[in-house]
Amino acid sequence: MDIKTETLEQFYERTRQHIPKEMQNNIGGAHFNVKRRCTVNRVAPYNRRDYYKICLVTGKGVHLSNNKETLIEKPAILFSNPSTPSSYQALDEGQGGFYCLFNDAFFSSGLKNEIKYESPLFNDSLQSVFILNDDDLIRFSRYFTDMEELLEGTYKFKYDMIRNVLQTLIHEGIKLQQPGQIKSINPADRLSSRFFSLLDQQFPVDSPSNPLQLTMPSAYAERLNVHVNYLNNLVKRTTGKTTSAIIHERIIAEAKILLLNTNWDAAEIAYCLGFDYPSHFNKYFKQYASTTPLLFRETLKMASN
């Protein structure tokens, strides 16, 4: 069975929603959204995603994850790990609740790795669906309405506040885990955790004089004392993405952040991201962002005016 990976753009197209303006401008590569669920009479496709999703579900339905079906007949909270194939089928028209979705660029450094490992949002070996009692439903609904109000507001630090609510929501999910469910980390999980920890340590880039040290899978494999093929196979198995793709995503996301938030010229950004020549950076950026760095920056300036 060929399991595809759905992008954020494909999600909005599939659900017939307008792609948010800030996403069209691709500001910083970061994205967050929160919506209310409505009547759903179709089956969401069984696939992986390149984004995280948390759903507060009311109404009857069936959640399929890793070929395991869970019948939902009472209010529930669902945590969707991007690397885990999943889908949802509504069984009645009384669908309600909320969902929020966000990508790595929005929440890349929001939690410690040891906390992530205990959350089903980041650890696909954990239970990801939880039935809620009345008090739980009220509390979780409040988190979503808080994020909804913040997103619609004009406070200039609203996304920082949303990240704080998201962190609380993730911690609440950890608290719902059954005692003893967190398993000891096997060697493969430990290596995967070390890879992402090492990747996180490279960012953010805070100075042109402090360039990235690790930009290739082979460099990470050498630092982790494993063969690059072993690392590639492990990362692909646990995330659905290649090591190169994950590294490229972080570099492009950082490039966009630097273009948006600094006055560094393209040559300085190219150097600090590990490129020997600005022309190499321009070609690389255009390959993954479908535009040049300078045109990307100019587009952002025009959008903000």
mmCIF file of C-alpha atoms in Angstrom:
data_model
loop_
_atom_site.group_PDB
_atom_site.id
_atom_site.type_symbol
_atom_site.label_atom_id
_atom_site.label_comp_id
_atom_site.label_asym_id
_atom_site.label_seq_id
_atom_site.Cartn_x
_atom_site.Cartn_y
_atom_site.Cartn_z
ATOM 1 C CA MET A 1 0.000 0.000 0.000
ATOM 2 C CA ASP A 2 1.435 3.345 -1.073
ATOM 3 C CA ILE A 3 0.959 5.719 1.874
ATOM 4 C CA LYS A 4 1.310 9.337 0.821
ATOM 5 C CA THR A 5 2.315 12.360 2.887
ATOM 6 C CA GLU A 6 -0.206 15.204 2.839
ATOM 7 C CA THR A 7 1.155 18.761 2.914
ATOM 8 C CA LEU A 8 -0.562 21.712 4.555
ATOM 9 C CA GLU A 9 -1.433 23.081 1.124
ATOM 10 C CA GLN A 10 -3.040 19.771 0.161
ATOM 11 C CA PHE A 11 -5.003 19.747 3.419
ATOM 12 C CA TYR A 12 -6.564 23.128 2.646
ATOM 13 C CA GLU A 13 -7.303 22.065 -0.931
ATOM 14 C CA ARG A 14 -8.861 18.765 0.193
ATOM 15 C CA THR A 15 -11.071 20.466 2.787
ATOM 16 C CA ARG A 16 -11.992 23.230 0.320
ATOM 17 C CA GLN A 17 -10.678 26.029 2.490
ATOM 18 C CA HIS A 18 -8.873 29.153 1.415
ATOM 19 C CA ILE A 19 -5.144 28.923 2.008
ATOM 20 C CA PRO A 20 -4.386 31.508 4.752
ATOM 21 C CA LYS A 21 -2.795 34.711 3.489
ATOM 22 C CA GLU A 22 0.322 34.382 5.629
ATOM 23 C CA MET A 23 0.833 30.886 4.241
ATOM 24 C CA GLN A 24 0.546 32.170 0.673
ATOM 25 C CA ASN A 25 3.270 34.667 1.493
ATOM 26 C CA ASN A 26 5.139 31.804 3.212
ATOM 27 C CA ILE A 27 6.273 34.053 6.041
ATOM 28 C CA GLY A 28 9.075 32.318 7.889
ATOM 29 C CA GLY A 29 7.767 28.923 6.883
ATOM 30 C CA ALA A 30 5.846 28.753 10.189
ATOM 31 C CA HIS A 31 2.134 27.995 10.220
ATOM 32 C CA PHE A 32 -0.602 27.583 12.830
ATOM 33 C CA ASN A 33 -4.359 27.447 12.511
ATOM 34 C CA VAL A 34 -7.313 26.507 14.692
ATOM 35 C CA LYS A 35 -10.818 25.773 13.422
ATOM 36 C CA ARG A 36 -14.167 24.476 14.614
ATOM 37 C CA ARG A 37 -15.230 21.080 13.310
ATOM 38 C CA CYS A 38 -18.563 20.775 11.530
ATOM 39 C CA THR A 39 -20.635 17.975 10.015
ATOM 40 C CA VAL A 40 -18.373 15.579 8.162
ATOM 41 C CA ASN A 41 -19.865 12.948 5.877
ATOM 42 C CA ARG A 42 -16.728 11.648 4.262
ATOM 43 C CA VAL A 43 -13.637 9.678 5.161
ATOM 44 C CA ALA A 44 -10.385 11.582 5.576
ATOM 45 C CA PRO A 45 -7.641 9.869 3.534
ATOM 46 C CA TYR A 46 -5.333 7.427 5.288
ATOM 47 C CA ASN A 47 -1.936 9.105 5.028
ATOM 48 C CA ARG A 48 0.985 10.707 6.780
ATOM 49 C CA ARG A 49 1.254 14.478 7.062
ATOM 50 C CA ASP A 50 3.957 17.109 7.091
ATOM 51 C CA TYR A 51 2.199 18.869 9.976
ATOM 52 C CA TYR A 52 0.932 18.138 13.500
ATOM 53 C CA LYS A 53 -2.776 18.027 14.292
ATOM 54 C CA ILE A 54 -4.766 17.916 17.534
ATOM 55 C CA CYS A 55 -8.521 17.294 17.318
ATOM 56 C CA LEU A 56 -11.228 17.668 19.935
ATOM 57 C CA VAL A 57 -13.972 15.421 18.575
ATOM 58 C CA THR A 58 -17.661 15.260 19.463
ATOM 59 C CA GLY A 59 -19.896 12.875 17.544
ATOM 60 C CA LYS A 60 -19.473 9.233 16.599
ATOM 61 C CA GLY A 61 -16.623 8.124 14.381
ATOM 62 C CA VAL A 62 -13.823 5.660 13.742
ATOM 63 C CA HIS A 63 -10.183 6.667 14.045
ATOM 64 C CA LEU A 64 -7.707 4.524 12.100
ATOM 65 C CA SER A 65 -4.025 4.805 13.029
ATOM 66 C CA ASN A 66 -1.264 2.379 12.093
ATOM 67 C CA ASN A 67 -3.991 -0.021 10.893
ATOM 68 C CA LYS A 68 -5.627 0.001 14.348
ATOM 69 C CA GLU A 69 -9.263 1.111 14.554
ATOM 70 C CA THR A 70 -10.691 2.983 17.553
ATOM 71 C CA LEU A 71 -14.457 3.473 17.809
ATOM 72 C CA ILE A 72 -15.282 6.901 19.239
ATOM 73 C CA GLU A 73 -18.760 7.278 20.739
ATOM 74 C CA LYS A 74 -18.056 9.983 23.339
ATOM 75 C CA PRO A 75 -16.084 13.258 23.238
ATOM 76 C CA ALA A 76 -12.400 12.552 22.649
ATOM 77 C CA ILE A 77 -9.063 14.246 22.055
ATOM 78 C CA LEU A 78 -6.866 12.953 19.204
ATOM 79 C CA PHE A 79 -3.151 13.618 18.786
ATOM 80 C CA SER A 80 -1.853 13.013 15.240
ATOM 81 C CA ASN A 81 1.843 12.282 14.803
ATOM 82 C CA PRO A 82 2.942 13.338 11.276
ATOM 83 C CA SER A 83 4.893 10.132 10.654
ATOM 84 C CA THR A 84 1.977 7.873 11.637
ATOM 85 C CA PRO A 85 -0.583 7.121 8.895
ATOM 86 C CA SER A 86 -4.083 7.873 10.154
ATOM 87 C CA SER A 87 -7.607 8.751 9.068
ATOM 88 C CA TYR A 88 -11.019 9.530 10.550
ATOM 89 C CA GLN A 89 -14.464 8.418 9.396
ATOM 90 C CA ALA A 90 -17.551 10.181 10.751
ATOM 91 C CA LEU A 91 -20.426 7.848 11.623
ATOM 92 C CA ASP A 92 -23.100 10.502 12.150
ATOM 93 C CA GLU A 93 -23.863 14.089 11.202
ATOM 94 C CA GLY A 94 -23.470 15.403 14.734
ATOM 95 C CA GLN A 95 -19.791 16.200 14.363
ATOM 96 C CA GLY A 96 -18.428 19.062 16.436
ATOM 97 C CA GLY A 97 -15.409 20.186 18.390
ATOM 98 C CA PHE A 98 -12.184 21.808 17.237
ATOM 99 C CA TYR A 99 -8.894 21.072 15.566
ATOM 100 C CA CYS A 100 -5.588 22.869 15.425
ATOM 101 C CA LEU A 101 -2.668 22.209 13.118
ATOM 102 C CA PHE A 102 0.881 23.503 12.990
ATOM 103 C CA ASN A 103 4.248 22.628 11.500
ATOM 104 C CA ASP A 104 7.782 22.149 12.792
ATOM 105 C CA ALA A 105 8.759 25.706 11.935
ATOM 106 C CA PHE A 106 6.042 27.008 14.271
ATOM 107 C CA PHE A 107 6.907 24.773 17.205
ATOM 108 C CA SER A 108 10.421 23.440 16.503
ATOM 109 C CA SER A 109 11.945 24.414 19.847
ATOM 110 C CA GLY A 110 8.863 24.563 22.048
ATOM 111 C CA LEU A 111 9.499 21.478 24.192
ATOM 112 C CA LYS A 112 12.396 19.507 25.581
ATOM 113 C CA ASN A 113 13.060 16.194 23.844
ATOM 114 C CA GLU A 114 12.312 14.206 27.015
ATOM 115 C CA ILE A 115 8.868 15.828 27.176
ATOM 116 C CA LYS A 116 8.249 15.195 23.484
ATOM 117 C CA TYR A 117 9.015 11.511 23.974
ATOM 118 C CA GLU A 118 6.153 11.239 26.463
ATOM 119 C CA SER A 119 3.619 12.874 24.130
ATOM 120 C CA PRO A 120 1.672 10.924 21.470
ATOM 121 C CA LEU A 121 2.030 13.970 19.252
ATOM 122 C CA PHE A 122 5.744 13.194 18.865
ATOM 123 C CA ASN A 123 6.010 9.535 19.960
ATOM 124 C CA ASP A 124 3.990 7.201 17.759
ATOM 125 C CA SER A 125 4.317 4.265 20.172
ATOM 126 C CA LEU A 126 1.904 5.911 22.632
ATOM 127 C CA GLN A 127 -1.873 5.933 22.840
ATOM 128 C CA SER A 128 -3.144 8.836 20.725
ATOM 129 C CA VAL A 129 -6.923 8.823 21.383
ATOM 130 C CA PHE A 130 -8.430 9.676 24.789
ATOM 131 C CA ILE A 131 -12.099 9.639 25.800
ATOM 132 C CA LEU A 132 -12.987 12.738 27.833
ATOM 133 C CA ASN A 133 -15.329 13.134 30.778
ATOM 134 C CA ASP A 134 -17.466 16.250 31.199
ATOM 135 C CA ASP A 135 -14.802 18.184 33.118
ATOM 136 C CA ASP A 136 -12.123 17.217 30.582
ATOM 137 C CA LEU A 137 -14.331 18.372 27.717
ATOM 138 C CA ILE A 138 -14.881 21.781 29.305
ATOM 139 C CA ARG A 139 -11.175 22.216 30.027
ATOM 140 C CA PHE A 140 -9.942 21.114 26.595
ATOM 141 C CA SER A 141 -12.612 23.182 24.842
ATOM 142 C CA ARG A 142 -11.340 26.228 26.705
ATOM 143 C CA TYR A 143 -7.805 25.690 25.366
ATOM 144 C CA PHE A 144 -9.115 25.674 21.809
ATOM 145 C CA THR A 145 -11.328 28.732 22.287
ATOM 146 C CA ASP A 146 -8.374 30.559 23.860
ATOM 147 C CA MET A 147 -6.233 29.789 20.790
ATOM 148 C CA GLU A 148 -9.108 30.761 18.504
ATOM 149 C CA GLU A 149 -9.512 34.147 20.201
ATOM 150 C CA LEU A 150 -5.762 34.764 20.170
ATOM 151 C CA LEU A 151 -5.471 33.917 16.480
ATOM 152 C CA GLU A 152 -8.296 36.291 15.587
ATOM 153 C CA GLY A 153 -6.826 39.066 17.743
ATOM 154 C CA THR A 154 -4.264 41.739 16.908
ATOM 155 C CA TYR A 155 -1.856 41.366 19.832
ATOM 156 C CA LYS A 156 1.642 41.438 18.310
ATOM 157 C CA PHE A 157 2.878 38.534 20.467
ATOM 158 C CA LYS A 158 -0.217 36.394 19.951
ATOM 159 C CA TYR A 159 1.724 33.491 18.443
ATOM 160 C CA ASP A 160 3.921 33.281 21.530
ATOM 161 C CA MET A 161 0.778 33.052 23.648
ATOM 162 C CA ILE A 162 -0.633 30.390 21.310
ATOM 163 C CA ARG A 163 2.560 28.359 21.737
ATOM 164 C CA ASN A 164 2.076 28.564 25.504
ATOM 165 C CA VAL A 165 -1.481 27.221 25.206
ATOM 166 C CA LEU A 166 -0.233 24.492 22.853
ATOM 167 C CA GLN A 167 2.376 23.454 25.396
ATOM 168 C CA THR A 168 -0.330 23.187 28.059
ATOM 169 C CA LEU A 169 -2.490 21.137 25.694
ATOM 170 C CA ILE A 170 0.417 18.767 25.015
ATOM 171 C CA HIS A 171 1.129 18.390 28.742
ATOM 172 C CA GLU A 172 -2.554 17.620 29.322
ATOM 173 C CA GLY A 173 -2.242 14.837 26.762
ATOM 174 C CA ILE A 174 0.748 13.411 28.618
ATOM 175 C CA LYS A 175 -1.237 13.455 31.874
ATOM 176 C CA LEU A 176 -3.951 11.370 30.207
ATOM 177 C CA GLN A 177 -1.509 8.539 29.467
ATOM 178 C CA GLN A 178 -2.084 5.418 31.536
ATOM 179 C CA PRO A 179 0.555 4.879 34.266
ATOM 180 C CA GLY A 180 3.352 2.679 33.023
ATOM 181 C CA GLN A 181 2.545 3.182 29.347
ATOM 182 C CA ILE A 182 5.765 5.077 28.662
ATOM 183 C CA LYS A 183 8.137 2.348 27.595
ATOM 184 C CA SER A 184 11.875 2.255 28.016
ATOM 185 C CA ILE A 185 13.641 3.736 25.022
ATOM 186 C CA ASN A 186 15.034 1.129 22.644
ATOM 187 C CA PRO A 187 18.348 1.774 20.836
ATOM 188 C CA ALA A 188 16.650 2.851 17.598
ATOM 189 C CA ASP A 189 14.424 5.380 19.404
ATOM 190 C CA ARG A 190 17.416 6.637 21.361
ATOM 191 C CA LEU A 191 19.417 7.210 18.169
ATOM 192 C CA SER A 192 16.484 8.960 16.509
ATOM 193 C CA SER A 193 16.129 11.202 19.563
ATOM 194 C CA ARG A 194 19.856 11.986 19.464
ATOM 195 C CA PHE A 195 19.637 12.895 15.775
ATOM 196 C CA PHE A 196 16.790 15.365 16.336
ATOM 197 C CA SER A 197 18.481 16.743 19.435
ATOM 198 C CA LEU A 198 21.648 17.328 17.411
ATOM 199 C CA LEU A 199 19.609 18.959 14.651
ATOM 200 C CA ASP A 200 17.869 21.237 17.165
ATOM 201 C CA GLN A 201 21.242 22.328 18.541
ATOM 202 C CA GLN A 202 22.188 23.843 15.171
ATOM 203 C CA PHE A 203 19.364 26.391 15.335
ATOM 204 C CA PRO A 204 18.624 29.217 15.553
ATOM 205 C CA VAL A 205 21.534 30.854 13.721
ATOM 206 C CA ASP A 206 22.279 33.993 15.713
ATOM 207 C CA SER A 207 25.249 35.487 13.862
ATOM 208 C CA PRO A 208 26.838 35.408 10.385
ATOM 209 C CA SER A 209 30.096 34.596 12.155
ATOM 210 C CA ASN A 210 28.585 31.447 13.672
ATOM 211 C CA PRO A 211 27.660 29.278 10.649
ATOM 212 C CA LEU A 212 25.999 25.866 10.709
ATOM 213 C CA GLN A 213 28.465 23.073 11.344
ATOM 214 C CA LEU A 214 26.314 20.123 10.261
ATOM 215 C CA THR A 215 24.494 20.355 6.940
ATOM 216 C CA MET A 216 24.703 16.829 5.484
ATOM 217 C CA PRO A 217 23.426 13.414 6.660
ATOM 218 C CA SER A 218 26.996 12.105 6.622
ATOM 219 C CA ALA A 219 28.055 14.810 9.088
ATOM 220 C CA TYR A 220 25.276 13.828 11.494
ATOM 221 C CA ALA A 221 26.087 10.130 11.099
ATOM 222 C CA GLU A 222 29.742 10.788 11.868
ATOM 223 C CA ARG A 223 28.863 12.793 14.982
ATOM 224 C CA LEU A 224 26.497 9.996 16.107
ATOM 225 C CA ASN A 225 29.086 7.287 15.351
ATOM 226 C CA VAL A 226 26.857 5.323 12.969
ATOM 227 C CA HIS A 227 26.923 4.571 9.248
ATOM 228 C CA VAL A 228 25.010 7.118 7.190
ATOM 229 C CA ASN A 229 22.876 4.400 5.552
ATOM 230 C CA TYR A 230 21.801 3.107 8.964
ATOM 231 C CA LEU A 231 20.833 6.615 10.071
ATOM 232 C CA ASN A 232 18.914 7.222 6.841
ATOM 233 C CA ASN A 233 16.971 3.972 7.140
ATOM 234 C CA LEU A 234 16.138 4.612 10.791
ATOM 235 C CA VAL A 235 14.926 8.177 10.223
ATOM 236 C CA LYS A 236 12.875 7.162 7.172
ATOM 237 C CA ARG A 237 11.266 4.313 9.126
ATOM 238 C CA THR A 238 10.315 6.496 12.102
ATOM 239 C CA THR A 239 9.298 9.704 10.293
ATOM 240 C CA GLY A 240 8.419 8.764 6.725
ATOM 241 C CA LYS A 241 10.994 11.316 5.538
ATOM 242 C CA THR A 242 14.631 10.987 4.522
ATOM 243 C CA THR A 243 17.382 12.466 6.663
ATOM 244 C CA SER A 244 18.229 14.854 3.829
ATOM 245 C CA ALA A 245 14.627 16.058 3.549
ATOM 246 C CA ILE A 246 14.442 16.810 7.281
ATOM 247 C CA ILE A 247 17.736 18.728 7.208
ATOM 248 C CA HIS A 248 16.688 20.645 4.079
ATOM 249 C CA GLU A 249 13.368 21.633 5.689
ATOM 250 C CA ARG A 250 15.135 23.076 8.725
ATOM 251 C CA ILE A 251 17.692 24.961 6.625
ATOM 252 C CA ILE A 252 15.013 26.457 4.366
ATOM 253 C CA ALA A 253 12.847 27.374 7.372
ATOM 254 C CA GLU A 254 15.838 29.078 9.006
ATOM 255 C CA ALA A 255 16.685 30.889 5.761
ATOM 256 C CA LYS A 256 13.158 32.296 5.608
ATOM 257 C CA ILE A 257 13.314 33.385 9.240
ATOM 258 C CA LEU A 258 16.626 35.175 8.632
ATOM 259 C CA LEU A 259 15.315 36.859 5.483
ATOM 260 C CA LEU A 260 12.261 38.004 7.413
ATOM 261 C CA ASN A 261 13.809 39.076 10.715
ATOM 262 C CA THR A 262 17.348 40.289 9.937
ATOM 263 C CA ASN A 263 18.975 42.830 7.652
ATOM 264 C CA TRP A 264 21.715 40.392 6.658
ATOM 265 C CA ASP A 265 22.368 40.297 2.939
ATOM 266 C CA ALA A 266 22.022 37.106 0.910
ATOM 267 C CA ALA A 267 25.768 36.441 1.011
ATOM 268 C CA GLU A 268 25.827 36.580 4.821
ATOM 269 C CA ILE A 269 22.818 34.281 5.100
ATOM 270 C CA ALA A 270 24.342 31.889 2.567
ATOM 271 C CA TYR A 271 27.578 31.692 4.545
ATOM 272 C CA CYS A 272 25.931 31.186 7.936
ATOM 273 C CA LEU A 273 23.808 28.351 6.505
ATOM 274 C CA GLY A 274 26.873 26.517 5.247
ATOM 275 C CA PHE A 275 27.038 27.569 1.592
ATOM 276 C CA ASP A 276 30.411 28.446 0.096
ATOM 277 C CA TYR A 277 28.951 30.752 -2.541
ATOM 278 C CA PRO A 278 25.797 32.925 -2.655
ATOM 279 C CA SER A 279 24.940 31.465 -6.070
ATOM 280 C CA HIS A 280 24.742 27.984 -4.519
ATOM 281 C CA PHE A 281 22.382 29.312 -1.847
ATOM 282 C CA ASN A 282 20.206 31.059 -4.445
ATOM 283 C CA LYS A 283 19.874 27.841 -6.464
ATOM 284 C CA TYR A 284 19.165 25.778 -3.328
ATOM 285 C CA PHE A 285 16.554 28.221 -2.016
ATOM 286 C CA LYS A 286 14.770 28.425 -5.362
ATOM 287 C CA GLN A 287 14.688 24.619 -5.611
ATOM 288 C CA TYR A 288 12.831 24.261 -2.309
ATOM 289 C CA ALA A 289 10.939 27.569 -2.052
ATOM 290 C CA SER A 290 10.168 28.185 -5.753
ATOM 291 C CA THR A 291 11.521 31.729 -5.539
ATOM 292 C CA THR A 292 14.828 33.501 -4.961
ATOM 293 C CA PRO A 293 15.896 34.736 -1.510
ATOM 294 C CA LEU A 294 15.754 38.409 -2.512
ATOM 295 C CA LEU A 295 12.370 38.070 -4.204
ATOM 296 C CA PHE A 296 11.087 36.230 -1.123
ATOM 297 C CA ARG A 297 12.252 39.107 1.109
ATOM 298 C CA GLU A 298 10.751 41.752 -1.187
ATOM 299 C CA THR A 299 7.435 39.890 -1.288
ATOM 300 C CA LEU A 300 7.349 39.863 2.509
ATOM 301 C CA LYS A 301 8.065 43.591 2.674
ATOM 302 C CA MET A 302 5.262 44.347 0.235
ATOM 303 C CA ALA A 303 2.843 42.095 2.135
ATOM 304 C CA SER A 304 3.595 43.823 5.441
ATOM 305 C CA ASN A 305 3.055 47.346 4.062
#
